[in-house]
């Protein structure tokens, strides 16, 4: 391969999407993947999660020809949020005059689509160690070793909750409804899978750390029973269809997103730059927006600028840092509002949910924020 323009470290969804976007700008990319040992290959498990993606992410992935089929990208036709003292809020796609409020995308299906597209792109080379390049983009996720080696602070606040993710079949179809229940700081989400007629859901249950060992040690049947109770049997009787995987939750923001170390330029993107609570389903949407902006800035650069030009990279940092901070803070405020104990807070949040439900303009604005610009 000729000299590399950009080295992308980390081949998660953000790293893979960025590689495709940059190759579209005729830049030569080395994509650094973690080497998989033969033993690791045998035990590697598919991600049990499914992501809520907004219209902007969909448009980006469609432009890369990586949007999964209908069965793996289920449209959300309605969203129902239940508070812990009778408060409730519901959004409908028809009421918002949109085709869908968002899409629940199967993670392994999306990863396969990205891999297939990369296989057909001659400007992307898959490598297992980093390659000298005009610019390195770090997409290694929250626990990035490269970010650490660069000496960048990753300012982190740990939430007192862990998310347990799994999948379920219900005896009642989901009807394209995404459901969320808030209860004393804990949040349970059922995200519809397998297309509009499906009866499977991806589950994200954010519970206090202390409850996790007991919940993951329960038999699949016992765990499903706990979820039937927590979900008020909205999908009838439940059967677990995947492993349970736990993620401790945190809010993080890198102090710097771009820089030059030993004369080499670097930039951070995706979870390597920021992490947020999954309650609003925004982490990957925000990471894909980073990738889109970086590709736009690099693709549109003046002809005399190198891709590692710091002035150029500052445009990317300026464009993304503020937007991500707003999203991280909004998610954090929501988390705090639902975690506070005491009758006053309980009353306030439940009154707030029902109040918003009755205020059409505010509700419309909230729905548009969640759906992303169209
Ligand atoms: C329970 C849960 C539910 C979520 N739900 C949603 C949702 O509904 N919607 C949404 O938008 N977001 C959601 N998110 C957030 C989403 O998971 C992340 O924002 C997204 O995965 C970030 O992608 P990434 O590519 O930046 O990082 P990652 O997915 O962490 O990928 C990083 C990649 O880099 C690799 N890597 C790390 N170090 C190295 C190294 N040294 N060398 C080479 N490779 C390396 C890793 O192996 C990995 O492949 C959720 C998160 C959680 C925890």
Coordinates of C-alpha atoms and ligand atoms in Angstrom, one line a residue:
X1 CA 0.0 0.0 0.0
X2 CA 1.2 3.6 -0.7
X3 CA 1.8 5.9 2.2
X4 CA -1.0 6.1 4.7
X5 CA -2.9 9.4 5.2
X6 CA -4.9 8.4 8.3
X7 CA -4.3 5.7 10.9
X8 CA -7.5 4.8 12.8
X9 CA -6.8 3.0 16.0
X10 CA -9.8 0.9 17.1
X11 CA -12.3 -0.8 14.8
X12 CA -15.6 -0.4 16.7
X13 CA -18.6 1.0 14.9
X14 CA -17.2 4.6 15.0
X15 CA -13.7 3.5 13.7
X16 CA -15.2 1.4 10.9
X17 CA -17.7 4.1 9.8
X18 CA -14.9 6.8 9.9
X19 CA -12.6 4.6 7.7
X20 CA -15.4 4.3 5.1
X21 CA -16.1 8.0 5.2
X22 CA -12.4 9.0 4.8
X23 CA -11.9 6.5 2.0
X24 CA -14.8 8.2 0.2
X25 CA -12.8 11.4 0.5
X26 CA -10.0 9.5 -1.4
X27 CA -7.8 9.3 1.7
X28 CA -5.7 6.2 2.4
X29 CA -6.6 4.6 5.7
X30 CA -5.0 2.0 7.9
X31 CA -7.6 0.5 10.3
X32 CA -6.0 -1.0 13.4
X33 CA -8.0 -3.9 14.7
X34 CA -7.2 -5.8 17.9
X35 CA -5.5 -9.1 16.9
X36 CA -7.8 -12.0 17.8
X37 CA -6.0 -15.1 19.1
X38 CA -7.3 -18.5 17.8
X39 CA -8.6 -19.2 21.3
X40 CA -10.3 -15.8 21.4
X41 CA -11.9 -16.4 18.1
X42 CA -13.6 -19.6 19.4
X43 CA -15.0 -17.8 22.5
X44 CA -15.8 -14.4 20.9
X45 CA -19.5 -13.7 21.5
X46 CA -21.8 -11.5 19.5
X47 CA -22.8 -8.2 21.2
X48 CA -26.2 -8.7 22.8
X49 CA -27.0 -5.1 22.5
X50 CA -29.1 -3.3 20.0
X51 CA -28.7 0.5 19.5
X52 CA -31.4 3.2 19.2
X53 CA -30.2 5.2 16.3
X54 CA -31.7 8.5 15.0
X55 CA -32.4 9.7 11.5
X56 CA -29.0 11.4 11.2
X57 CA -27.2 8.2 11.9
X58 CA -29.5 6.3 9.6
X59 CA -28.8 8.8 6.7
X60 CA -25.0 8.5 7.3
X61 CA -25.0 4.7 7.4
X62 CA -27.3 4.6 4.3
X63 CA -24.9 6.8 2.4
X64 CA -22.2 4.2 3.2
X65 CA -24.6 1.4 2.1
X66 CA -24.3 -0.1 5.6
X67 CA -27.9 0.3 6.8
X68 CA -29.2 -3.2 7.9
X69 CA -32.3 -4.8 6.5
X70 CA -35.7 -4.2 8.1
X71 CA -35.5 -7.3 10.3
X72 CA -32.3 -5.9 11.9
X73 CA -33.3 -2.2 12.0
X74 CA -36.8 -2.1 13.6
X75 CA -38.6 1.2 13.3
X76 CA -39.8 2.7 16.6
X77 CA -43.5 3.7 16.1
X78 CA -44.2 4.7 19.6
X79 CA -42.2 5.4 22.8
X80 CA -43.7 5.0 26.3
X81 CA -42.0 6.3 29.4
X82 CA -43.4 5.4 32.9
X83 CA -42.4 7.2 36.0
X84 CA -42.2 5.7 39.5
X85 CA -45.4 7.4 40.9
X86 CA -47.8 7.2 38.0
X87 CA -46.2 9.8 35.8
X88 CA -46.2 8.8 32.1
X89 CA -45.1 10.2 28.7
X90 CA -45.7 8.8 25.3
X91 CA -44.6 9.8 21.8
X92 CA -46.1 8.5 18.6
X93 CA -44.4 8.6 15.1
X94 CA -47.8 9.5 13.5
X95 CA -48.4 12.3 16.0
X96 CA -44.9 13.7 15.2
X97 CA -45.6 13.2 11.4
X98 CA -42.5 11.0 10.9
X99 CA -42.1 7.5 9.5
X100 CA -40.4 6.4 12.8
X101 CA -39.1 8.0 16.1
X102 CA -35.9 6.1 15.6
X103 CA -34.6 2.6 14.7
X104 CA -33.4 -0.2 17.0
X105 CA -30.4 -1.7 15.2
X106 CA -29.0 -5.1 15.9
X107 CA -25.3 -4.5 16.7
X108 CA -23.8 -7.7 15.0
X109 CA -25.9 -7.0 11.8
X110 CA -24.6 -3.5 11.6
X111 CA -21.0 -4.6 12.3
X112 CA -21.3 -7.2 9.4
X113 CA -22.5 -4.5 7.0
X114 CA -19.6 -2.3 7.9
X115 CA -17.1 -5.1 7.5
X116 CA -18.5 -6.1 4.1
X117 CA -18.2 -2.5 2.9
X118 CA -14.6 -2.3 4.2
X119 CA -13.7 -5.5 2.3
X120 CA -14.7 -3.8 -1.0
X121 CA -12.8 -0.6 -0.3
X122 CA -9.2 -0.7 -1.7
X123 CA -8.2 2.5 0.1
X124 CA -8.7 0.8 3.5
X125 CA -6.1 -1.6 4.8
X126 CA -6.8 -3.6 7.9
X127 CA -3.7 -3.9 10.2
X128 CA -3.0 -5.1 13.7
X129 CA -0.4 -2.5 14.7
X130 CA -0.5 1.2 14.3
X131 CA 1.1 2.6 11.1
X132 CA 2.9 6.0 10.6
X133 CA 0.4 8.4 9.1
X134 CA -0.2 12.1 8.8
X135 CA -2.9 11.8 11.3
X136 CA -3.9 9.2 13.9
X137 CA -7.5 9.0 15.0
X138 CA -8.1 7.2 18.3
X139 CA -11.4 5.3 18.3
X140 CA -10.5 2.8 21.0
X141 CA -13.6 3.3 23.2
X142 CA -13.7 4.4 26.8
X143 CA -10.7 2.4 28.0
X144 CA -8.4 3.7 25.3
X145 CA -4.7 2.9 26.0
X146 CA -3.5 5.3 23.3
X147 CA -5.4 8.2 24.9
X148 CA -3.7 7.3 28.2
X149 CA -0.3 7.1 26.5
X150 CA -0.9 10.6 25.0
X151 CA -1.5 11.9 28.5
X152 CA -5.0 13.2 27.8
X153 CA -7.3 13.4 30.9
X154 CA -10.5 11.5 30.6
X155 CA -12.6 13.3 33.2
X156 CA -15.0 10.7 34.5
X157 CA -17.9 10.6 37.0
X158 CA -19.0 7.0 37.8
X159 CA -22.8 6.5 38.1
X160 CA -23.9 4.2 41.0
X161 CA -25.5 1.9 38.4
X162 CA -24.5 -1.0 36.1
X163 CA -26.4 -1.7 32.9
X164 CA -27.3 -5.4 32.4
X165 CA -28.0 -6.0 28.7
X166 CA -29.7 -9.1 27.3
X167 CA -32.5 -10.2 24.9
X168 CA -36.0 -11.6 25.5
X169 CA -38.9 -13.1 23.7
X170 CA -42.4 -12.1 24.8
X171 CA -45.7 -13.9 24.4
X172 CA -47.1 -10.6 23.2
X173 CA -45.7 -8.8 20.1
X174 CA -44.0 -5.4 20.8
X175 CA -45.9 -3.6 18.1
X176 CA -42.9 -1.3 17.4
X177 CA -43.2 0.2 20.9
X178 CA -40.0 1.1 22.8
X179 CA -40.7 1.2 26.5
X180 CA -38.8 2.6 29.5
X181 CA -39.6 2.4 33.2
X182 CA -38.0 4.6 35.8
X183 CA -38.1 3.4 39.3
X184 CA -36.0 4.8 42.3
X185 CA -33.0 5.6 40.1
X186 CA -33.1 2.3 38.2
X187 CA -34.2 2.3 34.6
X188 CA -35.5 -0.6 32.5
X189 CA -35.7 -0.3 28.7
X190 CA -37.3 -2.7 26.2
X191 CA -36.2 -2.0 22.6
X192 CA -38.2 -3.7 19.8
X193 CA -36.3 -6.2 17.6
X194 CA -36.9 -8.4 14.5
X195 CA -39.0 -5.9 12.6
X196 CA -42.4 -4.3 13.2
X197 CA -44.2 -7.6 13.8
X198 CA -41.5 -9.1 16.1
X199 CA -41.9 -10.2 19.7
X200 CA -38.3 -9.9 20.8
X201 CA -36.7 -7.0 22.6
X202 CA -33.2 -5.9 23.6
X203 CA -33.1 -5.2 27.3
X204 CA -31.0 -2.6 29.1
X205 CA -31.6 -2.6 32.8
X206 CA -29.6 0.0 34.8
X207 CA -29.5 -1.2 38.4
X208 CA -27.5 -0.3 41.5
X209 CA -24.1 -2.0 41.5
X210 CA -24.9 -4.0 44.6
X211 CA -27.9 -5.8 42.9
X212 CA -25.9 -7.0 39.9
X213 CA -24.2 -10.2 41.4
X214 CA -27.6 -11.5 42.5
X215 CA -29.4 -10.6 39.2
X216 CA -26.8 -12.2 36.9
X217 CA -26.6 -15.3 39.1
X218 CA -30.4 -16.0 38.8
X219 CA -31.4 -18.8 36.4
X220 CA -32.7 -17.5 33.0
X221 CA -36.3 -18.3 34.1
X222 CA -35.9 -16.4 37.4
X223 CA -34.4 -13.4 35.7
X224 CA -37.2 -13.4 33.1
X225 CA -39.7 -13.4 36.0
X226 CA -38.0 -10.4 37.6
X227 CA -38.3 -8.6 34.3
X228 CA -42.0 -9.5 33.9
X229 CA -42.6 -7.8 37.2
X230 CA -40.5 -4.8 36.5
X231 CA -42.2 -4.4 33.0
X232 CA -45.7 -4.8 34.4
X233 CA -46.1 -7.8 32.0
X234 CA -46.3 -5.4 29.0
X235 CA -45.1 -8.2 26.8
X236 CA -46.8 -11.1 28.5
X237 CA -44.6 -13.9 29.8
X238 CA -41.0 -13.6 28.9
X239 CA -38.2 -16.0 27.9
X240 CA -34.5 -15.0 28.0
X241 CA -32.8 -15.6 24.6
X242 CA -29.3 -14.3 25.2
X243 CA -26.5 -14.0 27.8
X244 CA -26.6 -11.2 30.4
X245 CA -23.7 -8.8 30.0
X246 CA -23.0 -6.0 32.5
X247 CA -21.5 -2.5 31.8
X248 CA -20.7 -0.2 34.8
X249 CA -22.0 3.3 33.7
X250 CA -20.1 6.5 33.6
X251 CA -20.1 10.0 32.3
X252 CA -16.7 11.0 30.7
X253 CA -15.2 13.7 28.6
X254 CA -11.6 14.0 27.3
X255 CA -10.0 17.3 28.3
X256 CA -8.5 17.6 24.7
X257 CA -9.8 16.1 21.5
X258 CA -6.9 16.9 19.2
X259 CA -3.1 17.6 19.5
X260 CA 0.4 16.9 18.4
X261 CA 2.8 14.7 20.3
X262 CA 6.4 14.2 19.1
X263 CA 5.5 16.0 15.9
X264 CA 2.6 13.6 15.1
X265 CA -1.0 14.8 15.0
X266 CA -3.8 12.9 16.6
X267 CA -7.6 13.3 17.2
X268 CA -10.1 11.4 19.4
X269 CA -13.6 10.3 18.3
X270 CA -16.5 8.3 19.7
X271 CA -16.3 6.8 23.2
X272 CA -12.6 7.5 23.3
X273 CA -13.5 11.2 23.5
X274 CA -16.8 10.9 25.6
X275 CA -19.1 8.5 27.3
X276 CA -22.7 9.1 28.6
X277 CA -25.5 7.2 30.4
X278 CA -27.4 5.0 27.9
X279 CA -30.8 6.2 29.1
X280 CA -31.3 8.4 26.1
X281 CA -29.6 6.0 23.7
X282 CA -27.3 8.7 22.3
X283 CA -23.7 7.4 22.7
X284 CA -23.2 5.9 19.3
X285 CA -25.3 8.6 17.6
X286 CA -22.9 11.2 18.9
X287 CA -19.9 9.1 18.0
X288 CA -21.1 8.7 14.4
X289 CA -21.6 12.5 14.3
X290 CA -18.0 12.9 15.4
X291 CA -16.9 10.7 12.5
X292 CA -19.1 12.6 10.0
X293 CA -17.7 15.9 11.1
X294 CA -14.1 14.8 11.0
X295 CA -14.5 13.4 7.5
X296 CA -16.2 16.6 6.4
X297 CA -13.4 18.8 7.8
X298 CA -10.6 16.6 6.3
X299 CA -12.4 16.1 3.0
X300 CA -13.1 19.8 2.6
X301 CA -9.6 21.0 3.6
X302 CA -7.7 23.6 1.6
X303 CA -5.3 21.9 -0.9
X304 CA -2.2 23.1 0.8
X305 CA -3.2 21.7 4.2
X306 CA -2.1 18.2 5.4
X307 CA -4.7 16.1 7.1
X308 CA -2.7 16.5 10.4
X309 CA -2.8 20.3 10.2
X310 CA -3.7 21.5 13.7
X311 CA -5.8 24.4 12.5
X312 CA -7.9 22.0 10.6
X313 CA -8.3 19.6 13.5
X314 CA -9.3 22.5 15.7
X315 CA -12.4 23.1 13.4
X316 CA -13.4 19.5 14.2
X317 CA -12.8 19.9 18.0
X318 CA -14.8 23.2 18.1
X319 CA -17.7 21.7 16.1
X320 CA -18.1 18.6 18.2
X321 CA -17.0 19.4 21.8
X322 CA -19.8 21.8 22.6
X323 CA -22.5 19.6 21.0
X324 CA -21.4 16.5 22.9
X325 CA -21.1 18.4 26.2
X326 CA -24.8 19.6 25.8
X327 CA -25.9 16.0 25.1
X328 CA -23.9 14.5 28.0
X329 CA -25.2 17.2 30.4
X330 CA -28.8 16.7 29.4
X331 CA -28.5 13.0 29.8
X332 CA -26.9 13.5 33.2
X333 CA -29.7 15.9 34.4
X334 CA -32.3 13.3 33.4
X335 CA -30.4 10.6 35.3
X336 CA -30.1 12.8 38.4
X337 CA -33.8 13.8 38.3
X338 CA -34.8 10.2 38.3
X339 CA -32.3 9.1 40.9
X340 CA -33.1 11.6 43.6
X341 CA -34.9 10.2 46.6
X342 CA -37.7 11.9 48.6
X343 CA -41.3 12.7 48.0
X344 CA -40.6 16.1 46.5
X345 CA -38.4 14.7 43.8
X346 CA -40.8 11.8 43.1
X347 CA -43.7 14.3 42.8
X348 CA -41.7 16.7 40.6
X349 CA -40.5 14.1 38.1
X350 CA -43.8 12.3 37.7
X351 CA -45.7 15.7 37.5
X352 CA -43.0 16.7 34.9
X353 CA -43.5 13.6 32.8
X354 CA -47.3 13.9 32.7
X355 CA -47.0 17.7 32.2
X356 CA -44.8 17.3 29.2
X357 CA -47.2 14.7 27.8
X358 CA -49.9 17.3 27.8
X359 CA -47.9 20.1 26.3
X360 CA -47.8 19.3 22.6
X361 CA -45.1 22.0 21.5
X362 CA -42.6 21.0 24.3
X363 CA -43.3 17.3 23.6
X364 CA -42.6 17.9 19.9
X365 CA -39.4 19.7 20.6
X366 CA -38.2 16.9 22.9
X367 CA -39.1 14.3 20.3
X368 CA -37.1 16.2 17.6
X369 CA -34.0 16.4 19.9
X370 CA -34.1 12.6 20.4
X371 CA -34.7 11.9 16.7
X372 CA -31.8 14.2 15.5
X373 CA -32.0 16.7 12.7
X374 CA -33.7 15.3 9.5
Ligands
LIG1 C1 -25.7 -0.9 27.8 C2 -25.4 0.1 26.7 C3 -26.4 0.5 25.8 C4 -26.2 1.4 24.9 N1 -27.2 1.8 24.0 C5 -27.0 2.7 23.1 C6 -28.1 3.1 22.2 O1 -29.2 2.6 22.3 N2 -27.8 4.1 21.3 C7 -26.6 4.7 21.2 O2 -26.4 5.6 20.3 N3 -25.6 4.3 22.0 C8 -25.7 3.4 22.9 N4 -24.7 3.0 23.8 C9 -23.4 3.7 23.6 C10 -22.5 2.9 22.6 O3 -22.3 1.6 23.0 C11 -21.2 3.6 22.4 O4 -21.3 5.0 22.3 C12 -20.5 3.0 21.1 O5 -20.3 1.6 21.2 C13 -19.1 3.7 20.9 O6 -18.5 3.2 19.8 P1 -16.9 3.3 19.7 O7 -16.6 2.7 18.3 O8 -16.5 4.8 19.9 O9 -16.3 2.5 20.9 P2 -16.3 1.0 21.2 O10 -17.6 0.4 20.8 O11 -15.9 0.8 22.6 O12 -15.2 0.3 20.2 C14 -13.8 0.5 20.4 C15 -13.1 -0.5 19.6 O13 -11.7 -0.3 19.7 C16 -11.0 -1.5 20.0 N5 -9.8 -1.2 20.8 C17 -9.6 -0.8 22.0 N6 -8.3 -0.6 22.3 C18 -7.6 -1.0 21.2 C19 -6.2 -1.0 20.9 N7 -5.3 -0.7 21.8 N8 -5.9 -1.4 19.7 C20 -6.8 -1.8 18.7 N9 -8.1 -1.8 19.0 C21 -8.5 -1.4 20.2 C22 -12.0 -2.3 20.8 O14 -11.7 -3.7 20.8 C23 -13.3 -2.0 20.1 O15 -13.5 -2.8 19.0 C24 -24.9 2.1 24.8 C25 -23.9 1.7 25.7 C26 -24.2 0.8 26.7 C27 -23.1 0.4 27.6

